[in-house]
């Protein structure tokens, strides 16, 4: 594209953003996409901030603990210059994902929720969590958006496509030219999961040349449907490891097929981080670095990532986060807040894609 044309397109984008984002709450992040992997001790709370200043929080961590997880989310918001969160996506209604929602709403203005619809798990505690969520959303007047496979989330500044929701999956590959997935051969099939995990809202995010996959706690049986016999997800650069790295997810058929360069696991010291998953990820084709929020006690020194890629060490002070910054040209950085060190990844030309 000619330079002047680029400038006009760029100006057009700026104008449309200023029109579509009144009351923008962030200082913006200078043309970059940021993702904060907040340490909620084996739950999920992942905050995306787009260059348009919009924000998407995937899950709210645990409840209780005197609002610990909300405070950690607020620390990430402060770093990003946010005073509100535009969208909070609730992947499913387990305590480590929706538990923090009441405490969050007490302290943080939220624009809208995105979820898969009603709780589907036959469990009184789950029913209680769901009705508490429904109630607090209604009380605060926060609208709920139902996610369906194939939907593009309304967030401005990145593209987030729903690939799974309420047990339903995209039916067609996201990209044309998808072929048979060789990693399905001999892959283990597992019975259908009857919990809320299999209902997780999963998204694939595209920002410029960067792709990231976040499937919440989507289970093995659903993964096999998504990637076998044809890999409908395509290749991604960053795999936000499903289910905290627990071995009920991250089948080799999925992990090998998506060809991620970087994996980021939101495990706790004693939650997720299964040895077999640590190994599957470390051995996946094209994998350059596996980052973890915690040293996994199950994995021990042999199976965990090297210390520099762990946000929280065994027995150390916790609460450290990982932060990914994407430039849009395919290159990106990952910062370990514990060490203050950043690792840079060049654009995808050097990757096996
Ligand atoms: Zn979970």
Short mmCIF file of C-alpha atoms and ligand atoms in Angstrom, two decimals:
data_model
loop_
_atom_site.label_atom_id
_atom_site.label_comp_id
_atom_site.label_asym_id
_atom_site.label_seq_id
_atom_site.Cartn_x
_atom_site.Cartn_y
_atom_site.Cartn_z
CA UNK A 1 0.00 0.00 0.00
CA UNK A 2 1.26 3.48 -0.83
CA UNK A 3 2.34 5.64 2.10
CA UNK A 4 -0.32 8.32 1.61
CA UNK A 5 -2.97 5.64 1.38
CA UNK A 6 -1.72 4.12 4.61
CA UNK A 7 -1.93 7.52 6.30
CA UNK A 8 -5.50 8.00 5.12
CA UNK A 9 -6.48 4.53 6.33
CA UNK A 10 -4.73 5.19 9.62
CA UNK A 11 -6.46 8.55 10.01
CA UNK A 12 -9.77 6.85 9.19
CA UNK A 13 -9.14 4.27 11.90
CA UNK A 14 -8.29 7.01 14.39
CA UNK A 15 -11.41 8.96 13.52
CA UNK A 16 -13.65 5.93 13.74
CA UNK A 17 -12.11 5.03 17.09
CA UNK A 18 -12.69 8.47 18.49
CA UNK A 19 -16.28 8.24 17.32
CA UNK A 20 -16.91 4.73 18.60
CA UNK A 21 -15.14 5.09 21.94
CA UNK A 22 -16.55 8.06 23.77
CA UNK A 23 -15.57 8.04 27.40
CA UNK A 24 -12.52 5.98 26.62
CA UNK A 25 -11.14 5.03 29.98
CA UNK A 26 -7.54 4.27 29.26
CA UNK A 27 -4.51 6.30 28.34
CA UNK A 28 -4.18 3.78 25.51
CA UNK A 29 -1.11 1.69 24.95
CA UNK A 30 0.57 3.35 22.00
CA UNK A 31 -0.56 1.12 19.15
CA UNK A 32 0.17 -2.03 21.12
CA UNK A 33 -2.00 -4.75 22.55
CA UNK A 34 -1.30 -5.70 26.14
CA UNK A 35 -2.32 -8.83 27.98
CA UNK A 36 -1.85 -9.18 31.72
CA UNK A 37 -1.85 -12.68 33.16
CA UNK A 38 -2.86 -11.88 36.71
CA UNK A 39 -1.81 -14.36 39.39
CA UNK A 40 -5.00 -15.63 40.97
CA UNK A 41 -3.42 -18.78 42.35
CA UNK A 42 -4.69 -21.34 39.87
CA UNK A 43 -7.81 -19.55 38.65
CA UNK A 44 -8.09 -17.26 35.65
CA UNK A 45 -8.00 -13.47 35.28
CA UNK A 46 -6.49 -12.31 32.01
CA UNK A 47 -6.77 -8.64 31.11
CA UNK A 48 -6.45 -7.51 27.48
CA UNK A 49 -6.04 -3.81 26.71
CA UNK A 50 -6.25 -2.73 23.09
CA UNK A 51 -4.59 0.27 21.44
CA UNK A 52 -8.09 1.77 21.22
CA UNK A 53 -8.07 1.86 25.03
CA UNK A 54 -10.72 -0.84 25.33
CA UNK A 55 -10.39 -3.68 27.76
CA UNK A 56 -11.50 -7.29 28.07
CA UNK A 57 -11.08 -9.22 31.30
CA UNK A 58 -11.38 -12.97 30.90
CA UNK A 59 -12.65 -14.21 34.28
CA UNK A 60 -12.44 -12.72 37.72
CA UNK A 61 -10.41 -15.20 39.78
CA UNK A 62 -11.61 -16.59 43.11
CA UNK A 63 -13.93 -15.01 45.63
CA UNK A 64 -12.97 -14.66 49.30
CA UNK A 65 -9.40 -14.13 50.47
CA UNK A 66 -10.42 -10.57 51.44
CA UNK A 67 -10.75 -9.49 47.83
CA UNK A 68 -7.21 -10.59 46.94
CA UNK A 69 -7.95 -11.38 43.28
CA UNK A 70 -9.85 -8.13 42.69
CA UNK A 71 -6.90 -6.23 44.15
CA UNK A 72 -4.53 -8.01 41.81
CA UNK A 73 -6.77 -7.23 38.83
CA UNK A 74 -6.89 -3.60 39.95
CA UNK A 75 -3.09 -3.51 40.05
CA UNK A 76 -2.99 -4.62 36.40
CA UNK A 77 -5.65 -2.02 35.53
CA UNK A 78 -3.57 0.66 37.19
CA UNK A 79 -0.52 -0.37 35.20
CA UNK A 80 -2.58 -0.10 32.00
CA UNK A 81 -4.13 3.23 33.02
CA UNK A 82 -7.66 1.83 33.15
CA UNK A 83 -10.40 3.16 35.38
CA UNK A 84 -13.04 0.73 34.15
CA UNK A 85 -13.30 -2.55 32.25
CA UNK A 86 -15.36 -2.52 29.08
CA UNK A 87 -16.05 -6.27 28.86
CA UNK A 88 -15.79 -9.05 31.42
CA UNK A 89 -16.00 -12.47 29.84
CA UNK A 90 -17.06 -15.24 32.20
CA UNK A 91 -15.83 -18.47 30.61
CA UNK A 92 -17.93 -20.66 32.95
CA UNK A 93 -19.32 -20.67 36.47
CA UNK A 94 -16.67 -22.41 38.52
CA UNK A 95 -15.37 -20.64 41.62
CA UNK A 96 -11.90 -19.96 40.21
CA UNK A 97 -13.43 -18.03 37.27
CA UNK A 98 -16.61 -16.32 38.46
CA UNK A 99 -15.90 -16.35 42.20
CA UNK A 100 -14.38 -12.87 42.18
CA UNK A 101 -17.20 -11.19 40.25
CA UNK A 102 -19.06 -9.69 43.23
CA UNK A 103 -15.95 -8.22 44.75
CA UNK A 104 -14.91 -6.91 41.31
CA UNK A 105 -18.23 -5.14 40.77
CA UNK A 106 -17.98 -3.51 44.17
CA UNK A 107 -14.81 -1.76 43.10
CA UNK A 108 -14.61 -1.60 39.32
CA UNK A 109 -17.11 -0.20 36.77
CA UNK A 110 -17.85 -2.83 34.12
CA UNK A 111 -19.39 -2.07 30.72
CA UNK A 112 -20.85 -5.49 29.86
CA UNK A 113 -20.54 -9.17 30.63
CA UNK A 114 -20.08 -11.88 28.03
CA UNK A 115 -21.05 -15.45 29.00
CA UNK A 116 -22.40 -18.75 27.69
CA UNK A 117 -25.87 -18.43 29.22
CA UNK A 118 -27.20 -20.31 32.27
CA UNK A 119 -25.18 -22.62 34.49
CA UNK A 120 -25.41 -26.19 33.20
CA UNK A 121 -23.80 -28.13 36.01
CA UNK A 122 -25.97 -30.04 38.40
CA UNK A 123 -24.32 -28.76 41.55
CA UNK A 124 -25.95 -26.59 44.27
CA UNK A 125 -22.81 -24.53 44.80
CA UNK A 126 -22.60 -23.84 41.07
CA UNK A 127 -26.26 -22.85 40.95
CA UNK A 128 -25.63 -20.47 43.83
CA UNK A 129 -22.64 -18.89 42.08
CA UNK A 130 -24.65 -18.46 38.90
CA UNK A 131 -27.60 -16.81 40.63
CA UNK A 132 -25.26 -14.52 42.58
CA UNK A 133 -23.69 -13.46 39.27
CA UNK A 134 -27.09 -12.94 37.63
CA UNK A 135 -28.24 -10.90 40.60
CA UNK A 136 -25.21 -8.63 40.87
CA UNK A 137 -25.20 -7.98 37.09
CA UNK A 138 -28.87 -6.97 37.27
CA UNK A 139 -28.39 -4.84 40.41
CA UNK A 140 -25.53 -2.92 38.85
CA UNK A 141 -27.34 -2.66 35.52
CA UNK A 142 -24.55 -4.39 33.60
CA UNK A 143 -25.85 -5.96 30.43
CA UNK A 144 -25.02 -9.54 29.48
CA UNK A 145 -24.00 -10.58 26.00
CA UNK A 146 -24.56 -14.20 25.03
CA UNK A 147 -21.52 -15.67 23.27
CA UNK A 148 -22.14 -18.06 20.39
CA UNK A 149 -19.54 -19.85 18.31
CA UNK A 150 -18.57 -17.70 15.33
CA UNK A 151 -19.49 -14.41 17.04
CA UNK A 152 -16.95 -11.61 16.97
CA UNK A 153 -16.83 -9.82 20.32
CA UNK A 154 -17.68 -6.10 20.14
CA UNK A 155 -14.33 -4.98 21.57
CA UNK A 156 -12.54 -2.34 19.49
CA UNK A 157 -8.85 -2.67 18.65
CA UNK A 158 -8.49 -6.45 18.36
CA UNK A 159 -10.54 -9.24 16.84
CA UNK A 160 -11.83 -11.87 19.25
CA UNK A 161 -13.82 -14.70 17.70
CA UNK A 162 -15.82 -17.08 19.88
CA UNK A 163 -14.82 -20.68 19.07
CA UNK A 164 -16.66 -22.47 21.88
CA UNK A 165 -19.60 -21.64 24.12
CA UNK A 166 -22.09 -23.68 26.13
CA UNK A 167 -20.69 -26.90 24.69
CA UNK A 168 -21.13 -25.72 21.10
CA UNK A 169 -18.18 -25.24 18.78
CA UNK A 170 -17.41 -23.50 15.51
CA UNK A 171 -18.43 -25.77 12.67
CA UNK A 172 -16.06 -24.49 10.02
CA UNK A 173 -12.35 -23.70 10.13
CA UNK A 174 -11.52 -20.09 10.98
CA UNK A 175 -9.19 -19.89 8.01
CA UNK A 176 -9.55 -21.30 4.54
CA UNK A 177 -7.22 -24.09 3.47
CA UNK A 178 -7.45 -26.08 6.72
CA UNK A 179 -6.19 -29.61 6.25
CA UNK A 180 -6.33 -32.90 8.09
CA UNK A 181 -4.56 -32.71 11.43
CA UNK A 182 -1.79 -35.35 11.51
CA UNK A 183 -1.69 -35.24 15.31
CA UNK A 184 -5.14 -36.81 15.59
CA UNK A 185 -3.74 -40.18 14.59
CA UNK A 186 -3.52 -42.40 17.64
CA UNK A 187 -4.82 -39.54 19.79
CA UNK A 188 -6.66 -40.51 22.94
CA UNK A 189 -10.39 -39.90 22.90
CA UNK A 190 -12.15 -39.30 26.19
CA UNK A 191 -15.79 -39.42 27.31
CA UNK A 192 -17.87 -36.26 27.22
CA UNK A 193 -17.28 -34.01 30.21
CA UNK A 194 -20.53 -33.21 32.05
CA UNK A 195 -19.28 -30.20 34.01
CA UNK A 196 -19.25 -26.48 33.31
CA UNK A 197 -15.68 -26.84 32.02
CA UNK A 198 -16.89 -28.24 28.70
CA UNK A 199 -19.22 -25.22 28.40
CA UNK A 200 -16.32 -22.74 28.54
CA UNK A 201 -16.43 -19.74 26.26
CA UNK A 202 -13.26 -19.99 24.18
CA UNK A 203 -11.88 -17.21 22.00
CA UNK A 204 -9.21 -16.78 19.37
CA UNK A 205 -7.72 -13.30 19.31
CA UNK A 206 -6.10 -11.70 16.28
CA UNK A 207 -4.10 -8.51 16.62
CA UNK A 208 -2.25 -7.63 13.43
CA UNK A 209 -0.17 -10.69 12.71
CA UNK A 210 -0.45 -12.12 16.21
CA UNK A 211 -2.90 -14.84 17.16
CA UNK A 212 -3.71 -15.99 20.68
CA UNK A 213 -5.94 -18.82 21.84
CA UNK A 214 -7.80 -18.84 25.16
CA UNK A 215 -10.22 -21.73 25.68
CA UNK A 216 -10.88 -21.23 29.41
CA UNK A 217 -11.18 -24.69 30.95
CA UNK A 218 -12.44 -26.39 27.79
CA UNK A 219 -12.00 -30.14 28.15
CA UNK A 220 -10.19 -32.80 26.14
CA UNK A 221 -13.34 -34.17 24.45
CA UNK A 222 -14.22 -30.73 23.07
CA UNK A 223 -10.64 -30.10 21.99
CA UNK A 224 -10.73 -33.26 19.90
CA UNK A 225 -13.91 -32.03 18.20
CA UNK A 226 -12.25 -28.67 17.48
CA UNK A 227 -9.07 -30.03 15.94
CA UNK A 228 -9.93 -33.51 14.59
CA UNK A 229 -9.97 -34.61 11.90
CA UNK A 230 -9.46 -31.03 10.64
CA UNK A 231 -7.85 -28.34 12.79
CA UNK A 232 -10.54 -25.66 12.75
CA UNK A 233 -8.49 -23.29 14.93
CA UNK A 234 -5.50 -23.04 12.62
CA UNK A 235 -2.09 -21.96 13.89
CA UNK A 236 -1.63 -19.50 16.73
CA UNK A 237 1.39 -17.74 18.22
CA UNK A 238 0.37 -17.80 21.86
CA UNK A 239 -1.48 -20.60 23.64
CA UNK A 240 -3.05 -19.47 26.89
CA UNK A 241 -2.96 -22.91 28.39
CA UNK A 242 -6.43 -24.33 28.99
CA UNK A 243 -7.58 -25.34 32.44
CA UNK A 244 -4.48 -24.08 34.27
CA UNK A 245 -2.42 -26.86 32.70
CA UNK A 246 -4.46 -29.66 34.27
CA UNK A 247 -4.41 -32.95 32.38
CA UNK A 248 -8.14 -32.87 31.64
CA UNK A 249 -7.24 -30.53 28.79
CA UNK A 250 -4.28 -29.83 26.45
CA UNK A 251 -4.48 -32.99 24.38
CA UNK A 252 -1.41 -33.42 22.16
CA UNK A 253 -3.79 -33.32 19.15
CA UNK A 254 -4.64 -29.71 20.06
CA UNK A 255 -1.32 -28.49 21.41
CA UNK A 256 0.72 -29.92 18.53
CA UNK A 257 -1.71 -28.76 15.85
CA UNK A 258 -1.88 -25.11 16.86
CA UNK A 259 1.92 -24.76 16.67
CA UNK A 260 2.20 -21.99 19.27
CA UNK A 261 5.59 -20.34 19.84
CA UNK A 262 4.75 -19.37 23.39
CA UNK A 263 2.50 -20.93 26.02
CA UNK A 264 1.35 -19.08 29.11
CA UNK A 265 -0.05 -21.25 31.90
CA UNK A 266 -2.20 -19.75 34.66
CA UNK A 267 -1.51 -22.55 37.12
CA UNK A 268 -1.19 -22.40 40.88
CA UNK A 269 1.49 -24.11 42.95
CA UNK A 270 -0.84 -27.04 43.58
CA UNK A 271 -3.52 -26.47 40.95
CA UNK A 272 -3.06 -27.41 37.31
CA UNK A 273 0.48 -27.71 36.01
CA UNK A 274 0.14 -31.49 35.50
CA UNK A 275 3.39 -33.20 34.60
CA UNK A 276 1.97 -34.64 31.37
CA UNK A 277 0.77 -31.22 30.20
CA UNK A 278 4.07 -29.54 31.06
CA UNK A 279 5.76 -32.19 28.91
CA UNK A 280 3.24 -31.99 26.05
CA UNK A 281 3.76 -28.24 25.81
CA UNK A 282 7.53 -28.36 26.15
CA UNK A 283 7.72 -30.95 23.35
CA UNK A 284 5.21 -29.31 20.97
CA UNK A 285 6.51 -28.44 17.50
CA UNK A 286 7.51 -24.79 17.20
CA UNK A 287 7.31 -24.15 20.96
CA UNK A 288 9.93 -21.64 22.03
CA UNK A 289 8.97 -20.82 25.62
CA UNK A 290 6.52 -22.11 28.18
CA UNK A 291 5.77 -19.44 30.79
CA UNK A 292 4.02 -20.34 34.04
CA UNK A 293 2.40 -18.21 36.72
CA UNK A 294 3.67 -20.66 39.31
CA UNK A 295 6.19 -23.40 39.81
CA UNK A 296 4.09 -26.56 39.71
CA UNK A 297 4.83 -28.74 42.71
CA UNK A 298 3.59 -31.79 40.83
CA UNK A 299 5.96 -31.12 37.95
CA UNK A 300 9.04 -30.72 40.15
CA UNK A 301 12.29 -29.27 38.83
CA UNK A 302 12.41 -31.71 35.89
CA UNK A 303 9.15 -30.73 34.24
CA UNK A 304 8.68 -27.05 35.08
CA UNK A 305 9.98 -24.26 32.88
CA UNK A 306 13.30 -22.69 33.83
CA UNK A 307 13.15 -20.25 36.72
CA UNK A 308 13.31 -17.14 34.53
CA UNK A 309 9.99 -18.13 32.95
CA UNK A 310 8.18 -18.62 36.26
CA UNK A 311 6.33 -15.63 37.68
CA UNK A 312 6.10 -17.12 41.17
CA UNK A 313 8.66 -19.48 42.65
CA UNK A 314 8.09 -22.32 45.06
CA UNK A 315 7.61 -20.97 48.56
CA UNK A 316 8.35 -17.40 47.43
CA UNK A 317 6.20 -14.31 47.66
CA UNK A 318 3.35 -14.64 45.15
CA UNK A 319 1.11 -12.29 43.19
CA UNK A 320 3.61 -11.65 40.40
CA UNK A 321 2.09 -11.43 36.93
CA UNK A 322 3.20 -11.97 33.35
CA UNK A 323 2.58 -9.28 30.75
CA UNK A 324 2.55 -9.70 27.00
CA UNK A 325 2.93 -6.72 24.69
CA UNK A 326 2.19 -7.20 21.01
CA UNK A 327 3.38 -4.73 18.40
CA UNK A 328 0.94 -5.97 15.75
CA UNK A 329 3.68 -6.89 13.26
CA UNK A 330 3.91 -10.38 14.76
CA UNK A 331 6.67 -9.51 17.20
CA UNK A 332 5.92 -9.40 20.91
CA UNK A 333 7.45 -9.19 24.37
CA UNK A 334 6.73 -11.12 27.54
CA UNK A 335 7.61 -9.47 30.85
CA UNK A 336 8.08 -11.38 34.09
CA UNK A 337 7.04 -8.93 36.83
CA UNK A 338 9.02 -10.87 39.43
CA UNK A 339 12.36 -10.42 37.70
CA UNK A 340 11.59 -7.29 35.68
CA UNK A 341 13.11 -9.09 32.69
CA UNK A 342 11.50 -9.04 29.25
CA UNK A 343 11.94 -11.61 26.50
CA UNK A 344 11.45 -10.42 22.94
CA UNK A 345 10.02 -12.57 20.15
CA UNK A 346 10.64 -11.53 16.58
CA UNK A 347 7.87 -11.58 13.96
CA UNK A 348 6.48 -14.88 12.73
CA UNK A 349 8.86 -15.15 9.74
CA UNK A 350 11.29 -17.01 11.96
CA UNK A 351 8.63 -19.32 13.39
CA UNK A 352 7.51 -22.67 12.03
CA UNK A 353 4.24 -21.45 10.59
ZN1 LIG B 1 -10.52 -23.25 36.24
#
